[in-house]
XYZ file of C-alpha atoms in Angstrom:
432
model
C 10.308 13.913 -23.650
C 8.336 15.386 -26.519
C 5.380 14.576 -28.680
C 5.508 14.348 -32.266
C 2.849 13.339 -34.729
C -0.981 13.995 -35.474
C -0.852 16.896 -32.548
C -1.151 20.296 -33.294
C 2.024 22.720 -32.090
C 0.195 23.971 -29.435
C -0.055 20.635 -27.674
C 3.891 20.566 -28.391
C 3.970 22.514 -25.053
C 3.100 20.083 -23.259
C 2.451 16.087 -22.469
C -0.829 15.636 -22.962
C -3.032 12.883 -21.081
C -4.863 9.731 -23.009
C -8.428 10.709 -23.201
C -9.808 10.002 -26.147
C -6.047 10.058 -27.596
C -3.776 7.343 -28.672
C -0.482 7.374 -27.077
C 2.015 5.898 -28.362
C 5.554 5.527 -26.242
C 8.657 4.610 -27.927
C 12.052 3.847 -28.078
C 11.556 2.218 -24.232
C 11.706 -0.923 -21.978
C 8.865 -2.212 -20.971
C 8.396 -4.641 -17.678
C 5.817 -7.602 -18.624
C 5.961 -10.889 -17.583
C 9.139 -10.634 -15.113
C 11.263 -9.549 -17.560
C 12.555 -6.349 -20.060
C 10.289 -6.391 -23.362
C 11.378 -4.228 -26.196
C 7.921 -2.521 -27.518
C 5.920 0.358 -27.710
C 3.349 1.141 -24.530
C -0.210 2.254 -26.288
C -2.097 3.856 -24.071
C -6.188 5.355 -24.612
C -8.972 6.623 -22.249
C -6.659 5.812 -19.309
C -5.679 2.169 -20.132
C -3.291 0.199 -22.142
C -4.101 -1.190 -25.178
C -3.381 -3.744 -27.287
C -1.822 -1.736 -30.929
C -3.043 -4.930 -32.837
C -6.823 -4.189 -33.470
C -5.968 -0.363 -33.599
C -3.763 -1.389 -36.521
C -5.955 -3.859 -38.166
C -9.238 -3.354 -37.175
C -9.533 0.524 -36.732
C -6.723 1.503 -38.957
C -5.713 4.126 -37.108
C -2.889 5.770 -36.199
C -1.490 7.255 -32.683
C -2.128 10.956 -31.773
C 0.303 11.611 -30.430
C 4.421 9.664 -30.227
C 6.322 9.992 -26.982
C 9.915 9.609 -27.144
C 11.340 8.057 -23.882
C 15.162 7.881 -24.794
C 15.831 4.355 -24.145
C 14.316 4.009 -20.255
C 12.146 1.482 -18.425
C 8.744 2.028 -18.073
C 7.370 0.444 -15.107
C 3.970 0.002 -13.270
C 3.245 2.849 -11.215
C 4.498 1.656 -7.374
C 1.527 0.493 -4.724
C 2.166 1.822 -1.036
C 0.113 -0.512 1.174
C 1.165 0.874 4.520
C 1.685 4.995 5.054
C 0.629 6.572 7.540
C 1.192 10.169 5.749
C 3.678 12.396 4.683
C 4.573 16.340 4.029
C 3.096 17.188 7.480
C 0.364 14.922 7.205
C -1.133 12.480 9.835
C -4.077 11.000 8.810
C -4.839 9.654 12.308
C -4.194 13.376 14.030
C -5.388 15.899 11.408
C -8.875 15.196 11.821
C -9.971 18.843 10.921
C -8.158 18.966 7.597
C -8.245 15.172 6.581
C -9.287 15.892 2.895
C -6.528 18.546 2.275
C -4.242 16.299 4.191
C -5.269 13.258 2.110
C -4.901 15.665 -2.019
C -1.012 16.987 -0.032
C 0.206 13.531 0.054
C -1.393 11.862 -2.671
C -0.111 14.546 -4.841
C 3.292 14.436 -3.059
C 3.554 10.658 -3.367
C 3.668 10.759 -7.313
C 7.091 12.445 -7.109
C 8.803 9.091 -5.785
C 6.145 7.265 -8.374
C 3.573 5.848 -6.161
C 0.541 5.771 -8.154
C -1.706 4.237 -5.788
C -1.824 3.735 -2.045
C -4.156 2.953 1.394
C -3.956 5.762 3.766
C -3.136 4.018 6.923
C -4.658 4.754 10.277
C -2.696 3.603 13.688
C -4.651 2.566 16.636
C -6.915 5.881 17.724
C -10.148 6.639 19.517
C -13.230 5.045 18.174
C -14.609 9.066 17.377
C -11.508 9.549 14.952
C -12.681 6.593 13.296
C -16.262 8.065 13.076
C -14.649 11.637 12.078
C -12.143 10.245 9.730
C -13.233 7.525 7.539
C -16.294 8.769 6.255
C -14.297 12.368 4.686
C -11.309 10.372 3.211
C -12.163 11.101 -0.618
C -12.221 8.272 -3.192
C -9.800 10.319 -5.576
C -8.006 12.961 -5.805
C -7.061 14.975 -9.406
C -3.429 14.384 -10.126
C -2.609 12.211 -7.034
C -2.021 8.980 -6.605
C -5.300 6.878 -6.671
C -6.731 5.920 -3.047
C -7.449 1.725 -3.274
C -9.532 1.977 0.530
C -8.210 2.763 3.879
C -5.555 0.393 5.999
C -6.563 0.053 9.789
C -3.784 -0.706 11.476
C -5.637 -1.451 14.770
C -6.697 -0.767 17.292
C -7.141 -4.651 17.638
C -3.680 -5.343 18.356
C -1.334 -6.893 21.614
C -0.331 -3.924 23.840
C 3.224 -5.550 24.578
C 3.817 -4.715 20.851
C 2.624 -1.636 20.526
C 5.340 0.142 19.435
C 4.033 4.041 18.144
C 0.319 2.965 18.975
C -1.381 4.617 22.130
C -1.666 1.966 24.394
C -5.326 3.389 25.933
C -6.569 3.284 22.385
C -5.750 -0.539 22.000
C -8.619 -2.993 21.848
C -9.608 -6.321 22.113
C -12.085 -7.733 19.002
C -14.623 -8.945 21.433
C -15.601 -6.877 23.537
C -17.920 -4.451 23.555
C -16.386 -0.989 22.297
C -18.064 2.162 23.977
C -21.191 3.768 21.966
C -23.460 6.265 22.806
C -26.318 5.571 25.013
C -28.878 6.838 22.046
C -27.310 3.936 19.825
C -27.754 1.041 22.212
C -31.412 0.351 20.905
C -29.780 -0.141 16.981
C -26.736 -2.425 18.259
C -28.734 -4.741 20.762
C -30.988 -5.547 17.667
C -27.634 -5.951 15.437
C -25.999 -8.276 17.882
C -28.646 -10.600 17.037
C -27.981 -10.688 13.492
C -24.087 -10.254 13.391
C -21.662 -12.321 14.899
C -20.328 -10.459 18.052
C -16.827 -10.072 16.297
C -17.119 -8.670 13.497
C -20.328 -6.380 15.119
C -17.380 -5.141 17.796
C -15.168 -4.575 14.512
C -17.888 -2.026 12.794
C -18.866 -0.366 15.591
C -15.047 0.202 16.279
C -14.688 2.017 12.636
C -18.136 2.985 12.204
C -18.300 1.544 8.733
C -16.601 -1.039 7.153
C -17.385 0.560 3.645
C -13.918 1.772 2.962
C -11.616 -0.625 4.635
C -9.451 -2.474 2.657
C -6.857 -3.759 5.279
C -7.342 -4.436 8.693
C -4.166 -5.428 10.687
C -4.724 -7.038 13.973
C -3.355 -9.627 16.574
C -4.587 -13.038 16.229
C -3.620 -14.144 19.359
C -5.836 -11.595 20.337
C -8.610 -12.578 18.531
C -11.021 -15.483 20.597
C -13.442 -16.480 17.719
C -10.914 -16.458 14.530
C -14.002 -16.846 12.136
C -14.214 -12.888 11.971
C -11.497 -13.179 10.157
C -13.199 -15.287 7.759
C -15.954 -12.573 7.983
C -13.717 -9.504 6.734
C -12.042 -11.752 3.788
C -15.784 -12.096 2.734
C -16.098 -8.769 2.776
C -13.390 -8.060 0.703
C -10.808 -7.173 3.352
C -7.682 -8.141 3.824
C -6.488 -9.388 6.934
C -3.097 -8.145 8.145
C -1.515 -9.954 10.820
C 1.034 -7.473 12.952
C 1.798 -5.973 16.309
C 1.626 -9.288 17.645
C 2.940 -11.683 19.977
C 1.605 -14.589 17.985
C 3.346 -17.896 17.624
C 3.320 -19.495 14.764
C 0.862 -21.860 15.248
C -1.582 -18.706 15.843
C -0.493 -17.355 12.690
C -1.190 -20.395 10.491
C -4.781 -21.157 12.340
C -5.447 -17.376 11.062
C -4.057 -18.029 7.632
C -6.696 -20.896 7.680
C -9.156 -18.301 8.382
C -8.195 -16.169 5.314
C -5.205 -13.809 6.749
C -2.979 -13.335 3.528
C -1.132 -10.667 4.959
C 1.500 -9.896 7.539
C 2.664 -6.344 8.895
C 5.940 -5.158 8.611
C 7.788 -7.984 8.992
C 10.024 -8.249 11.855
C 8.763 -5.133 13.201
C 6.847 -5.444 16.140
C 6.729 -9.507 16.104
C 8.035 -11.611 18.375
C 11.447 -12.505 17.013
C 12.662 -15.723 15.373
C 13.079 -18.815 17.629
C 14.178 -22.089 15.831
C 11.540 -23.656 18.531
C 8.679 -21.239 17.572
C 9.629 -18.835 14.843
C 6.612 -16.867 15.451
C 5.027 -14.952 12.465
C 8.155 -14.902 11.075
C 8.026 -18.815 10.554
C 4.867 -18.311 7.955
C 7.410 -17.924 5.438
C 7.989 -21.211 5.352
C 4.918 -22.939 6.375
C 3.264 -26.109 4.888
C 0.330 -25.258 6.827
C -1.043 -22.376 5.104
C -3.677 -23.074 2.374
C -2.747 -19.312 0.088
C 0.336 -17.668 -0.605
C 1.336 -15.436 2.578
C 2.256 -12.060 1.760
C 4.524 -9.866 3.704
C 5.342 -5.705 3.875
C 8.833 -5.208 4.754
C 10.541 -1.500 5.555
C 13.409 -1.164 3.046
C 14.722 2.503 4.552
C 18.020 1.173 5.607
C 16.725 1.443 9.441
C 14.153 -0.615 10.346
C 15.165 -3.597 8.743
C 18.750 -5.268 8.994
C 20.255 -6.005 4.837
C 21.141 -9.260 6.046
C 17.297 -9.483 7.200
C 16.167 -8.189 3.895
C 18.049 -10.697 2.348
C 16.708 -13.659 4.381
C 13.178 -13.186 3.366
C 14.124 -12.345 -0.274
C 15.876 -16.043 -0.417
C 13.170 -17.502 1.983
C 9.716 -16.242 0.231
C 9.766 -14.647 -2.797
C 6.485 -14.493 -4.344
C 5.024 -12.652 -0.626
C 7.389 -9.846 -0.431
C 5.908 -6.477 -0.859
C 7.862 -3.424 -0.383
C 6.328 -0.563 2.122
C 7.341 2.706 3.328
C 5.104 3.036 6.283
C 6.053 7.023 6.033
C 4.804 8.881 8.667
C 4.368 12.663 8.525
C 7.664 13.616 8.577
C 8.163 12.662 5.207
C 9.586 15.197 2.920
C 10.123 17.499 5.871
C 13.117 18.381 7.872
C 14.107 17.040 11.297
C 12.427 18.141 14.124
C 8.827 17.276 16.311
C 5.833 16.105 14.156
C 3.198 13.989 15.418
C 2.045 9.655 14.699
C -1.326 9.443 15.344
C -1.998 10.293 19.508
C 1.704 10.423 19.604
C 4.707 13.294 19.203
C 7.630 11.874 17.190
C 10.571 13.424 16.338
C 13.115 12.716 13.712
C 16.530 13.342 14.225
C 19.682 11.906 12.424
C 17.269 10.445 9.454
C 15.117 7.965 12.039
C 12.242 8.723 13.116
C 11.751 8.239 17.194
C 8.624 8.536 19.675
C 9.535 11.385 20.869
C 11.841 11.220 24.186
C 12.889 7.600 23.640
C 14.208 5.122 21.508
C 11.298 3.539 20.027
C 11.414 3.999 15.855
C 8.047 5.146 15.043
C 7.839 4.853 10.453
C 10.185 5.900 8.052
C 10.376 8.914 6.410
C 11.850 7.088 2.907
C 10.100 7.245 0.048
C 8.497 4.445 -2.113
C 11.778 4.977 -5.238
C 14.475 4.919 -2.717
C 13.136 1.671 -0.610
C 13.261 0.042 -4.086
C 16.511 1.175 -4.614
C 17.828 0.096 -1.165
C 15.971 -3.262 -1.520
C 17.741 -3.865 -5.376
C 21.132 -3.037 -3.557
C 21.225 -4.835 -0.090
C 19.543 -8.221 -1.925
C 21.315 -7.794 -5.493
C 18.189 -9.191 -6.878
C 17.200 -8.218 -10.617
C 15.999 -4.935 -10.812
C 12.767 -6.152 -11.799
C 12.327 -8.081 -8.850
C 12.662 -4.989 -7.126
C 10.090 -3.316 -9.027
C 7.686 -5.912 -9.148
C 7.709 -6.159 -5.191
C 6.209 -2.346 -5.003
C 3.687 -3.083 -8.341
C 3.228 -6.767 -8.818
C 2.913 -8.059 -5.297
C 0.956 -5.535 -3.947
C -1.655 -5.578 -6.656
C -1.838 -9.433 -5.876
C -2.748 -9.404 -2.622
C -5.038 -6.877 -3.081
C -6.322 -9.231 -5.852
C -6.666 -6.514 -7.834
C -3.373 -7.590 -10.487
C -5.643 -7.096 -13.469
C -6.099 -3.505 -13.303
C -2.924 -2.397 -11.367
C 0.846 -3.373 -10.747
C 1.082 -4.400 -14.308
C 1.650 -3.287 -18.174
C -0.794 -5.833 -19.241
C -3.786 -5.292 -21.844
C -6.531 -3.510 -20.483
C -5.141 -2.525 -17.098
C -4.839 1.092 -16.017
C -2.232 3.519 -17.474
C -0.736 3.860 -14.297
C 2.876 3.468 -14.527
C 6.224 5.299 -14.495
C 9.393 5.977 -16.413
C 12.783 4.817 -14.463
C 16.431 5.626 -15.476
C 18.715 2.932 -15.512
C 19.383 3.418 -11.355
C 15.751 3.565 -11.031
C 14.928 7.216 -10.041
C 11.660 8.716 -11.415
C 11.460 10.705 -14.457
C 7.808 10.837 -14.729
C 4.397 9.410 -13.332
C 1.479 8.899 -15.286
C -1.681 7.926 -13.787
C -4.899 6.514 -16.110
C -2.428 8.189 -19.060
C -2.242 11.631 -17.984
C 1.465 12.538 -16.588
C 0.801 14.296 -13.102
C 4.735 14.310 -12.476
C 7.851 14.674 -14.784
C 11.539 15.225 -12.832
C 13.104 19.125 -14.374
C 15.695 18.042 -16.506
């Protein structure tokens, strides 16, 4: 990959990054509007441009011409659910969350994840307090941070699977608090509904949240979900024993989302098909959208394949990694929790319960494109695309479009990363 063109020979040595430059990549695929487009990617002061008024109206010329040798460029990838990676936890390593936070985020751009919500399993209400407040907004050269995913601790016990069970809460009643702080949150009950008052005391703030995935079964006055999706959160439904009347009543609320699906759900019943039957509701008044673990473990190719046929517009690729990604086999930790990986699964340690995948992001695409033999774009679009749009955030991220961010990546023809680029600057590129 070189530049050529309007760039002096010291910049030869290396890629340089889009501020106040006009980048101009060529000889490449694009991926805009579900399928391959032939065309140059512009890129200046981090976002793509349209070339037309730089052309016509500025009569300018780029600064600098990348040569991609006939390969795909892609959005950058969107992880919604991981819970860390390279030795990270981000529910344990409570001393060192911000280093913990720049390892992976910098890590996560070599499998071309370009954004991503640090997820947080069911913990103590003080690593709530401890955590949330130091995650950092950004972090130079890592993939962007879009808010924090709370997966719990409002969730059913019988489906626990890697969450502490003594952590586990219900989303009315009252959490513990200090006795100093009693005054402040008598006087707030008063003004908040009880709910969503338990929910922010829970995490402290509600200020970086961007997910929240919870049990609606569990859940006595549903309009706190309405209350979060007002907020600007979205509401997760997972580690539930719901049927799938409680998941459309939640949906009604303004749930858009649904954990891992199949994981930690009751399973499919043709009388009650649970969660699992929102795929195919006519009750739900917004498109449902699903995460699904494509590491070749936790979910079944057949089962990938069903809810590719089933619901195709939800489907959103996730890793949920845990620490142990990147690492070799051995004990590591998942939130309160030791988990060990042996044989390429990841286990609570001393049983048989899987506990996150240690796959990342480019080779659950890969392993999604192969067991469904859907278009590659498909593929791509369900770790970009989807993501972004139930985030509702598809105007700056998961696509090529006009004015979104110059986050994106450049794929092979088997879909491996060759480089990562995040608001134009390339923060990874693969030795060649």
């Amino acid at each position: 990959m070189q530049c050529t063109g309007g760039v002096d020979k010291e910049m030869d040595k290396e890629i340089p990054d889009s501020t106040n430059r006009l980048l101009q990549f060529t000889n490449c695929r694009l991926i805009r509007d579900h399928k391959y487009v032939y065309d140059d990617l512009w890129v200046r002061n981090g976002r793509i441009v349209n070339p037309e008024p730089v052309f016509f109206d500025e009569q300018v010329k780029a600064d600098c011409q990348i040569d991609c040798g006939g390969n795909l460029i892609a959005p950058g990838y969107i992880d919604l659910q991981i819970n860390g990676g390279y030795g990270v936890d981000f529910s344990f390593d409570t001393d060192t969350i911000e280093q913990g936070i720049d390892t992976v985020a910098r890590g996560l751009v070599k499998s071309g994840v370009t954004s991503f919500c640090p997820t947080l399993v069911t913990s103590p209400v003080k690593t709530y307090h401890t955590i949330l407040p130091r995650i950092p907004q950004s972090v130079p050269n890592g993939a962007g941070i879009l808010g924090i995913h709370a997966e719990g601790p409002f969730i059913n016990p019988q489906k626990k699977g890697a969450h502490s069970e003594n952590c586990i809460q219900t989303i009315d009643e009252v959490s513990h608090i200090d006795l100093y702080k009693i005054f402040y949150h008598i006087l707030y009950f008063y003004f908040c509904p009880k709910g969503l008052s338990t929910v922010e005391r829970t995490y402290g703030s509600l200020d970086r949240i961007k997910i929240i995935t919870l049990a609606p079964e569990r859940v006595n006055d549903l309009e706190v979900i309405q209350q979060l999706t007002d907020r600007g959160i979205t509401v997760a439904l997972g580690h539930s024993m719901a049927t799938l009347r409680d998941g459309e009543r939640a949906a009604v609320r303004g749930a858009t989302l649904i954990t891992h699906l199949f994981n930690a759900m009751l399973p499919f019943h043709h009388r009650d098909p649970g969660l699992v039957g929102l795929l195919a509701s006519d009750e739900t008044p917004h498109t449902i959208y699903f995460g699904i673990i494509a590491d070749g473990v936790h979910t079944h190719p057949a089962a990938l394949r069903i809810a590719y046929r089933t619901h195709r517009l939800g489907l959103i690729l996730v890793t949920d990694a845990i620490s142990a990604l990147g690492l070799e086999e051995g004990i590591h930790h998942i939130g309160q929790l030791p988990l060990q990986v042996k044989e390429g699964k990841a286990y609570i340690a001393g049983t048989s319960t899987l506990c996150g995948s240690i796959a990342p992001m480019d080779e659950c695409v890969r392993i999604f494109q192969k067991a469904t033999d859907c278009d590659p774009i498909y593929a791509i679009e369900a770790a970009t695309l989807h993501p972004a749009k139930c985030l509702k955030i598809e105007k700056t991220k998961g696509t090529l479009d006009f004015g979104s961010d110059a986050d994106f990546i450049i794929l092979d023809d088997q879909l491996h990363v060759l480089s990562t680029w995040i608001a134009g600057k390339c923060v990874h590129q693969t030795a060649q």
